[in-house]
mmCIF file of C-alpha atoms in Angstrom:
data_model
loop_
_atom_site.group_PDB
_atom_site.id
_atom_site.type_symbol
_atom_site.label_atom_id
_atom_site.label_comp_id
_atom_site.label_asym_id
_atom_site.label_seq_id
_atom_site.Cartn_x
_atom_site.Cartn_y
_atom_site.Cartn_z
ATOM 1 C CA MET A 1 0.167 0.117 -0.050
ATOM 2 C CA ILE A 2 2.977 2.340 0.805
ATOM 3 C CA CYS A 3 4.005 1.824 -2.601
ATOM 4 C CA ALA A 4 0.940 2.169 -4.237
ATOM 5 C CA THR A 5 0.792 5.428 -2.613
ATOM 6 C CA LEU A 6 4.006 6.666 -3.243
ATOM 7 C CA LEU A 7 2.894 5.896 -7.157
ATOM 8 C CA LEU A 8 -0.120 7.946 -6.634
ATOM 9 C CA LEU A 9 2.103 10.959 -5.453
ATOM 10 C CA VAL A 10 4.316 10.663 -8.398
ATOM 11 C CA ALA A 11 0.915 10.237 -10.499
ATOM 12 C CA GLY A 12 -0.463 13.567 -8.822
ATOM 13 C CA GLY A 13 3.073 15.504 -9.388
ATOM 14 C CA LEU A 14 2.543 14.388 -13.150
ATOM 15 C CA VAL A 15 -0.797 15.848 -13.233
ATOM 16 C CA THR A 16 0.535 19.073 -11.951
ATOM 17 C CA SER A 17 3.708 19.610 -14.022
ATOM 18 C CA ASN A 18 1.763 18.643 -17.286
ATOM 19 C CA ASP A 19 -0.725 21.632 -16.201
ATOM 20 C CA ALA A 20 -3.462 18.247 -16.641
ATOM 21 C CA SER A 21 -5.409 19.177 -13.594
ATOM 22 C CA LEU A 22 -8.649 20.286 -16.135
ATOM 23 C CA ALA A 23 -8.025 17.647 -18.898
ATOM 24 C CA VAL A 24 -10.979 16.218 -17.602
ATOM 25 C CA PRO A 25 -13.204 18.799 -16.412
ATOM 26 C CA ASP A 26 -15.716 17.184 -14.258
ATOM 27 C CA TRP A 27 -16.093 14.870 -11.161
ATOM 28 C CA PRO A 28 -16.636 12.119 -9.813
ATOM 29 C CA THR A 29 -17.345 11.384 -13.770
ATOM 30 C CA SER A 30 -15.286 11.551 -16.905
ATOM 31 C CA PHE A 31 -16.706 13.702 -19.388
ATOM 32 C CA GLY A 32 -20.122 12.952 -17.787
ATOM 33 C CA SER A 33 -19.615 9.169 -17.578
ATOM 34 C CA PHE A 34 -18.093 6.436 -15.013
ATOM 35 C CA HIS A 35 -16.868 4.577 -18.840
ATOM 36 C CA MET A 36 -13.040 4.877 -19.323
ATOM 37 C CA PRO A 37 -12.465 8.004 -21.491
ATOM 38 C CA ARG A 38 -9.625 7.945 -24.250
ATOM 39 C CA MET A 39 -6.272 7.941 -22.269
ATOM 40 C CA THR A 40 -4.531 10.549 -24.419
ATOM 41 C CA GLY A 41 -2.525 13.633 -23.448
ATOM 42 C CA GLY A 42 -3.558 15.454 -20.486
ATOM 43 C CA VAL A 43 -6.388 12.646 -20.042
ATOM 44 C CA LEU A 44 -3.943 10.089 -19.397
ATOM 45 C CA TYR A 45 -2.303 11.804 -16.417
ATOM 46 C CA GLU A 46 -5.579 12.954 -14.688
ATOM 47 C CA HIS A 47 -7.758 10.050 -15.305
ATOM 48 C CA GLY A 48 -4.669 7.958 -14.540
ATOM 49 C CA HIS A 49 -4.272 9.602 -11.436
ATOM 50 C CA ARG A 50 -7.854 9.117 -10.278
ATOM 51 C CA LEU A 51 -7.890 5.309 -11.181
ATOM 52 C CA ILE A 52 -4.744 5.063 -8.889
ATOM 53 C CA ALA A 53 -6.383 6.859 -6.053
ATOM 54 C CA ALA A 54 -9.787 4.743 -6.541
ATOM 55 C CA SER A 55 -7.591 1.554 -5.927
ATOM 56 C CA ILE A 56 -5.946 2.656 -3.263
ATOM 57 C CA ALA A 57 -9.492 4.333 -0.981
ATOM 58 C CA ILE A 58 -10.407 0.086 -1.705
ATOM 59 C CA LEU A 59 -7.553 -0.972 -0.024
ATOM 60 C CA VAL A 60 -7.903 1.421 2.913
ATOM 61 C CA PHE A 61 -11.194 0.768 3.455
ATOM 62 C CA CYS A 62 -10.599 -2.886 3.533
ATOM 63 C CA LEU A 63 -7.432 -2.452 5.944
ATOM 64 C CA ALA A 64 -9.766 -0.433 8.453
ATOM 65 C CA VAL A 65 -12.540 -2.911 8.182
ATOM 66 C CA TRP A 66 -10.189 -5.705 8.884
ATOM 67 C CA THR A 67 -8.237 -3.834 11.477
ATOM 68 C CA TRP A 68 -11.404 -2.958 13.504
ATOM 69 C CA ALA A 69 -12.638 -6.447 12.933
ATOM 70 C CA GLY A 70 -9.089 -8.122 14.119
ATOM 71 C CA THR A 71 -7.940 -6.023 17.268
ATOM 72 C CA ARG A 72 -9.095 -4.299 20.230
ATOM 73 C CA GLN A 73 -5.541 -1.833 19.974
ATOM 74 C CA ARG A 74 -7.093 1.653 20.434
ATOM 75 C CA HIS A 75 -4.454 3.340 18.257
ATOM 76 C CA LEU A 76 -4.449 1.180 15.550
ATOM 77 C CA ARG A 77 -8.575 1.844 15.273
ATOM 78 C CA THR A 78 -8.198 5.426 15.365
ATOM 79 C CA LEU A 79 -5.004 5.408 12.607
ATOM 80 C CA THR A 80 -7.057 3.477 10.252
ATOM 81 C CA ALA A 81 -10.308 5.332 10.952
ATOM 82 C CA LEU A 82 -8.567 8.420 10.430
ATOM 83 C CA ALA A 83 -7.102 6.972 7.072
ATOM 84 C CA ALA A 84 -10.512 6.066 5.872
ATOM 85 C CA ALA A 85 -11.877 9.499 6.714
ATOM 86 C CA GLY A 86 -8.899 11.282 5.152
ATOM 87 C CA ILE A 87 -8.865 9.313 1.771
ATOM 88 C CA ILE A 88 -12.749 10.386 1.663
ATOM 89 C CA ALA A 89 -11.307 14.274 2.377
ATOM 90 C CA GLN A 90 -8.557 13.779 -0.186
ATOM 91 C CA ALA A 91 -10.931 12.649 -2.966
ATOM 92 C CA VAL A 92 -13.160 15.697 -2.193
ATOM 93 C CA LEU A 93 -10.451 18.393 -2.322
ATOM 94 C CA GLY A 94 -9.301 16.755 -5.514
ATOM 95 C CA GLY A 95 -12.966 16.809 -7.041
ATOM 96 C CA LEU A 96 -13.303 20.464 -5.837
ATOM 97 C CA SER A 97 -9.959 21.532 -7.235
ATOM 98 C CA VAL A 98 -11.419 20.613 -10.460
ATOM 99 C CA LEU A 99 -15.091 21.732 -10.129
ATOM 100 C CA SER A 100 -13.927 25.042 -8.743
ATOM 101 C CA ALA A 101 -12.533 26.065 -11.959
ATOM 102 C CA ASN A 102 -16.021 26.741 -12.911
ATOM 103 C CA TRP A 103 -17.270 28.800 -10.229
ATOM 104 C CA ALA A 104 -14.339 29.997 -7.700
ATOM 105 C CA ASP A 105 -12.000 32.814 -7.677
ATOM 106 C CA PRO A 106 -8.509 31.767 -9.313
ATOM 107 C CA ARG A 107 -7.024 32.156 -5.631
ATOM 108 C CA TRP A 108 -9.574 29.696 -4.056
ATOM 109 C CA ARG A 109 -8.754 27.172 -6.968
ATOM 110 C CA LEU A 110 -4.874 27.671 -6.413
ATOM 111 C CA ALA A 111 -5.707 27.028 -2.328
ATOM 112 C CA LEU A 112 -7.526 24.038 -3.041
ATOM 113 C CA ALA A 113 -4.935 22.590 -5.524
ATOM 114 C CA THR A 114 -2.324 23.333 -2.754
ATOM 115 C CA ALA A 115 -4.202 21.702 0.015
ATOM 116 C CA HIS A 116 -4.756 18.568 -1.889
ATOM 117 C CA GLY A 117 -1.294 18.257 -2.615
ATOM 118 C CA VAL A 118 -0.431 18.747 0.906
ATOM 119 C CA PHE A 119 -2.997 16.580 2.395
ATOM 120 C CA GLY A 120 -1.864 13.530 0.027
ATOM 121 C CA GLN A 121 1.413 13.789 1.526
ATOM 122 C CA ILE A 122 0.288 13.657 5.188
ATOM 123 C CA MET A 123 -1.849 10.632 3.959
ATOM 124 C CA PHE A 124 1.458 8.953 3.090
ATOM 125 C CA CYS A 125 2.903 9.323 6.295
ATOM 126 C CA LEU A 126 -0.119 8.132 8.321
ATOM 127 C CA LEU A 127 -0.350 5.344 5.969
ATOM 128 C CA ALA A 128 3.364 4.438 6.823
ATOM 129 C CA SER A 129 2.627 5.105 10.050
ATOM 130 C CA VAL A 130 0.075 2.172 10.099
ATOM 131 C CA ALA A 131 2.555 -0.290 8.406
ATOM 132 C CA LEU A 132 4.973 0.539 10.846
ATOM 133 C CA LEU A 133 2.642 0.052 13.880
ATOM 134 C CA THR A 134 1.385 -3.220 12.346
ATOM 135 C CA SER A 135 5.046 -4.575 11.271
ATOM 136 C CA ARG A 136 6.846 -7.369 12.924
ATOM 137 C CA SER A 137 9.961 -5.555 13.849
ATOM 138 C CA TRP A 138 7.411 -3.417 15.796
ATOM 139 C CA GLN A 139 6.109 -6.393 17.809
ATOM 140 C CA GLN A 140 9.508 -6.573 19.651
ATOM 141 C CA GLU A 141 11.226 -4.614 22.228
ATOM 142 C CA PRO A 142 13.906 -2.144 20.844
ATOM 143 C CA ALA A 143 17.381 -3.418 21.074
ATOM 144 C CA ARG A 144 18.272 -0.666 23.416
ATOM 145 C CA THR A 145 16.184 2.093 24.964
ATOM 146 C CA ILE A 146 17.332 5.718 24.827
ATOM 147 C CA ASP A 147 18.604 7.185 28.326
ATOM 148 C CA ALA A 148 15.589 9.157 30.229
ATOM 149 C CA ALA A 149 18.070 12.340 29.866
ATOM 150 C CA ASP A 150 18.126 12.586 26.800
ATOM 151 C CA ALA A 151 14.629 11.514 25.541
ATOM 152 C CA PRO A 152 13.012 14.569 26.050
ATOM 153 C CA ARG A 153 15.589 16.336 23.779
ATOM 154 C CA LEU A 154 15.388 13.888 21.148
ATOM 155 C CA ARG A 155 11.515 13.874 20.695
ATOM 156 C CA ILE A 156 11.453 17.664 20.833
ATOM 157 C CA TRP A 157 14.136 17.529 17.872
ATOM 158 C CA THR A 158 12.618 14.839 15.568
ATOM 159 C CA GLY A 159 9.040 16.688 15.971
ATOM 160 C CA LEU A 160 10.870 19.851 15.128
ATOM 161 C CA LEU A 161 12.090 17.918 12.103
ATOM 162 C CA VAL A 162 8.824 16.619 11.213
ATOM 163 C CA PHE A 163 7.204 20.288 11.350
ATOM 164 C CA MET A 164 10.057 21.939 9.351
ATOM 165 C CA LEU A 165 9.432 19.551 6.568
ATOM 166 C CA PHE A 166 5.736 19.947 6.812
ATOM 167 C CA VAL A 167 6.471 23.723 6.232
ATOM 168 C CA GLN A 168 8.745 22.899 3.388
ATOM 169 C CA LEU A 169 6.002 20.952 1.723
ATOM 170 C CA VAL A 170 3.756 23.833 2.195
ATOM 171 C CA LEU A 171 5.909 26.625 0.639
ATOM 172 C CA GLY A 172 6.951 24.319 -2.175
ATOM 173 C CA ALA A 173 3.626 22.848 -3.065
ATOM 174 C CA ALA A 174 2.358 26.675 -3.069
ATOM 175 C CA PHE A 175 4.923 28.023 -5.444
ATOM 176 C CA ARG A 176 4.777 24.585 -7.879
ATOM 177 C CA HIS A 177 0.939 25.651 -8.344
ATOM 178 C CA VAL A 178 1.216 29.621 -8.152
ATOM 179 C CA TRP A 179 3.858 29.330 -10.910
ATOM 180 C CA THR A 180 2.212 26.334 -13.020
ATOM 181 C CA LYS A 181 -0.961 28.415 -12.981
ATOM 182 C CA TRP A 182 0.093 32.130 -12.823
ATOM 183 C CA GLY A 183 3.847 32.182 -14.233
ATOM 184 C CA PRO A 184 5.333 33.139 -17.268
ATOM 185 C CA GLY A 185 4.213 31.383 -20.487
ATOM 186 C CA THR A 186 0.662 31.281 -18.858
ATOM 187 C CA GLY A 187 -2.785 32.763 -19.652
ATOM 188 C CA GLU A 188 -2.915 34.368 -16.485
ATOM 189 C CA ARG A 189 0.442 35.734 -16.182
ATOM 190 C CA MET A 190 1.632 36.896 -12.766
ATOM 191 C CA GLU A 191 4.914 38.824 -12.412
ATOM 192 C CA ALA A 192 7.641 36.484 -12.211
ATOM 193 C CA GLY A 193 9.382 38.104 -9.663
ATOM 194 C CA ARG A 194 6.623 38.288 -7.494
ATOM 195 C CA ILE A 195 6.008 34.742 -7.406
ATOM 196 C CA VAL A 196 9.844 34.246 -6.436
ATOM 197 C CA SER A 197 9.797 36.622 -3.744
ATOM 198 C CA TRP A 198 6.791 35.477 -2.227
ATOM 199 C CA PHE A 199 7.047 31.531 -2.681
ATOM 200 C CA LEU A 200 10.339 30.584 -3.810
ATOM 201 C CA VAL A 201 12.505 32.739 -1.708
ATOM 202 C CA PRO A 202 10.604 31.451 1.845
ATOM 203 C CA HIS A 203 11.055 28.088 0.380
ATOM 204 C CA MET A 204 14.722 28.220 -0.235
ATOM 205 C CA LEU A 205 15.366 30.039 2.927
ATOM 206 C CA ASN A 206 13.482 27.455 4.963
ATOM 207 C CA ALA A 207 14.989 24.586 3.239
ATOM 208 C CA ILE A 208 18.449 25.957 4.673
ATOM 209 C CA LEU A 209 17.033 25.708 8.377
ATOM 210 C CA THR A 210 15.224 22.426 7.572
ATOM 211 C CA ALA A 211 18.675 21.104 6.659
ATOM 212 C CA ALA A 212 20.271 22.235 9.735
ATOM 213 C CA VAL A 213 17.701 20.696 11.735
ATOM 214 C CA LEU A 214 17.844 17.553 10.019
ATOM 215 C CA VAL A 215 21.487 17.115 10.560
ATOM 216 C CA VAL A 216 21.157 18.153 14.403
ATOM 217 C CA ALA A 217 18.360 15.847 14.955
ATOM 218 C CA THR A 218 19.732 12.989 13.035
ATOM 219 C CA VAL A 219 23.351 13.243 14.564
ATOM 220 C CA MET A 220 21.791 13.298 18.151
ATOM 221 C CA VAL A 221 19.638 10.350 17.303
ATOM 222 C CA MET A 222 22.324 8.312 15.996
ATOM 223 C CA LYS A 223 24.882 9.016 18.528
ATOM 224 C CA ARG A 224 22.867 7.848 21.051
ATOM 225 C CA ALA A 225 21.114 4.958 19.224
ATOM 226 C CA GLY A 226 23.469 2.048 20.470
ATOM 227 C CA GLY A 227 22.787 -1.107 18.177
ATOM 228 C CA ASN A 228 19.041 -0.403 17.639
ATOM 229 C CA ARG A 229 19.038 -0.141 13.772
ATOM 230 C CA SER A 230 15.442 1.112 13.909
ATOM 231 C CA LEU A 231 16.878 4.387 14.775
ATOM 232 C CA LYS A 232 20.245 4.377 12.994
ATOM 233 C CA MET A 233 18.540 3.528 9.599
ATOM 234 C CA PRO A 234 16.066 6.361 9.430
ATOM 235 C CA GLY A 235 18.912 8.654 10.240
ATOM 236 C CA MET A 236 21.282 7.400 7.583
ATOM 237 C CA PHE A 237 18.439 7.311 5.141
ATOM 238 C CA LEU A 238 17.518 11.100 5.884
ATOM 239 C CA HIS A 239 21.127 11.904 4.972
ATOM 240 C CA VAL A 240 21.335 10.266 1.813
ATOM 241 C CA LEU A 241 17.563 11.853 1.014
ATOM 242 C CA LEU A 242 18.931 15.173 1.771
ATOM 243 C CA LEU A 243 22.029 15.512 -0.492
ATOM 244 C CA ALA A 244 19.610 14.524 -3.314
ATOM 245 C CA GLN A 245 16.987 16.498 -2.312
ATOM 246 C CA LEU A 246 19.489 19.467 -2.479
ATOM 247 C CA LEU A 247 20.790 18.451 -5.814
ATOM 248 C CA LEU A 248 17.294 18.111 -7.103
ATOM 249 C CA GLY A 249 16.041 21.323 -5.732
ATOM 250 C CA VAL A 250 18.926 22.827 -7.558
ATOM 251 C CA GLY A 251 17.907 21.223 -10.827
ATOM 252 C CA ALA A 252 14.346 22.085 -10.416
ATOM 253 C CA LEU A 253 15.371 25.893 -10.178
ATOM 254 C CA LEU A 254 17.255 25.731 -13.008
ATOM 255 C CA THR A 255 14.683 23.918 -15.175
ATOM 256 C CA ARG A 256 11.575 25.814 -14.002
ATOM 257 C CA VAL A 257 12.874 29.382 -13.369
ATOM 258 C CA VAL A 258 16.492 29.835 -14.928
ATOM 259 C CA TRP A 259 16.533 28.093 -18.164
ATOM 260 C CA HIS A 260 12.601 28.069 -18.925
ATOM 261 C CA MET A 261 11.563 31.283 -17.613
ATOM 262 C CA ASP A 262 9.690 32.205 -20.570
ATOM 263 C CA THR A 263 8.859 28.938 -22.367
ATOM 264 C CA PRO A 264 5.508 27.705 -22.634
ATOM 265 C CA GLN A 265 4.836 24.830 -20.003
ATOM 266 C CA PRO A 266 5.272 21.831 -19.806
ATOM 267 C CA GLU A 267 8.979 21.251 -20.769
ATOM 268 C CA GLY A 268 10.404 17.560 -20.224
ATOM 269 C CA PRO A 269 13.610 18.664 -18.165
ATOM 270 C CA LEU A 270 11.272 20.576 -16.030
ATOM 271 C CA ILE A 271 8.385 17.798 -15.588
ATOM 272 C CA TRP A 272 10.984 15.347 -14.731
ATOM 273 C CA THR A 273 12.948 17.543 -12.003
ATOM 274 C CA THR A 274 10.000 18.800 -10.059
ATOM 275 C CA VAL A 275 8.319 15.466 -9.775
ATOM 276 C CA ALA A 276 11.720 13.926 -8.610
ATOM 277 C CA HIS A 277 12.123 16.830 -6.446
ATOM 278 C CA GLN A 278 8.348 16.529 -4.971
ATOM 279 C CA THR A 279 8.975 12.587 -4.756
ATOM 280 C CA ALA A 280 12.234 12.955 -2.636
ATOM 281 C CA GLY A 281 10.397 15.504 -0.396
ATOM 282 C CA ALA A 282 7.558 13.021 0.471
ATOM 283 C CA LEU A 283 10.260 10.106 1.222
ATOM 284 C CA MET A 284 12.014 12.927 3.574
ATOM 285 C CA LEU A 285 8.647 13.733 5.424
ATOM 286 C CA LEU A 286 7.828 9.860 5.582
ATOM 287 C CA THR A 287 10.980 8.900 7.201
ATOM 288 C CA ALA A 288 11.107 11.990 9.566
ATOM 289 C CA THR A 289 7.698 10.726 10.762
ATOM 290 C CA VAL A 290 8.984 7.229 11.010
ATOM 291 C CA LEU A 291 11.767 8.289 13.109
ATOM 292 C CA ALA A 292 10.064 10.466 15.590
ATOM 293 C CA ILE A 293 7.961 7.431 16.045
ATOM 294 C CA GLN A 294 10.685 5.477 16.764
ATOM 295 C CA VAL A 295 12.193 7.823 19.227
ATOM 296 C CA ARG A 296 9.246 7.674 21.333
ATOM 297 C CA ARG A 297 9.228 3.992 20.790
ATOM 298 C CA ALA A 298 12.664 3.880 22.463
ATOM 299 C CA SER A 299 12.219 6.487 25.007
ATOM 300 C CA PRO A 300 11.609 5.482 28.494
ATOM 301 C CA LEU A 301 7.967 4.887 29.411
ATOM 302 C CA ALA A 302 6.591 8.133 30.467
ATOM 303 C CA ALA A 303 3.389 8.410 33.347
ATOM 304 C CA GLY A 304 0.376 7.557 31.732
ATOM 305 C CA GLU A 305 1.853 6.270 28.271
ATOM 306 C CA GLU A 306 -0.133 3.106 27.007
ATOM 307 C CA ARG A 307 2.090 0.311 27.029
ATOM 308 C CA SER A 308 -0.019 -1.101 23.628
ATOM 309 C CA PHE A 309 1.812 1.830 21.639
ATOM 310 C CA HIS A 310 5.000 0.746 22.416
ATOM 311 C CA LYS A 311 4.635 -3.175 21.698
ATOM 312 C CA SER A 312 1.571 -4.868 19.899
ATOM 313 C CA PRO A 313 0.945 -8.397 20.650
ATOM 314 C CA SER A 314 1.403 -10.476 18.081
ATOM 315 C CA ARG A 315 -1.781 -12.098 17.984
ATOM 316 C CA GLU A 316 -3.596 -8.911 17.848
ATOM 317 C CA ALA A 317 -1.316 -7.801 14.914
ATOM 318 C CA VAL A 318 -2.633 -6.672 11.721
ATOM 319 C CA THR A 319 -0.598 -6.887 8.862
ATOM 320 C CA VAL A 320 -0.283 -4.352 5.873
#
């Protein structure tokens, strides 16, 4: 399911980069029918995105039913219920971003499209959390717990990292949608310098801060992880993703702003660099979320914390 959701994020990125969100102008039907339309041009991206989303929705609903029928663990029931509700909300956001083209102010259309992209990555992290909490490794105690003196700092830093990556996601999604809809080479032209100043510059400045927080948080965790691979591996993976994301960010900047400023969109290099940049960002947010959960799991139990969050009995486990 996680791989399918990642594929859905890539498909959504291709819809945005190819400016194909209105290739199918209605929702929930496609050209007034539930039959398969001709999959050519922008319809291939938009309707393909919808088909993948529908498939994942079925999987999520099945997971929720299976979990509620097979376990009494409150946190798993809550997460799967949130996932089922979230998949409905995400579908409605996507539908409204299409339908609003007929009646809404352009700024509302951009806000809906941005919210749809951001919420998709929230769902990605939520489903990954369900997968983590139902995995076999989660049923085993950590190889080594974090010292009580270090636990509060590590939880704060990993939580801050997730927050900073989320802010980075919002800024990046806003810039991308504004540039695609209102930037140079479009019918509704907005001054490029204003878009860069309002959206891209904050995105780049926050990237520097986020990178610093990432390095501090992951180094702190890995130094105190001992032999706990569930803490070391996410930290190491985040370092690899950070390097890749910085390179992809430079590539996206060059292809979108520097080299193709006045070129009608979409352009091949721009599409692939921006979609890859978005995908790497989603993987960073997911990995940081997993790291934050693992840090909480390896921390000494705080007063009032439920034991079931730290260890799930195998006979009540649900496998994703």
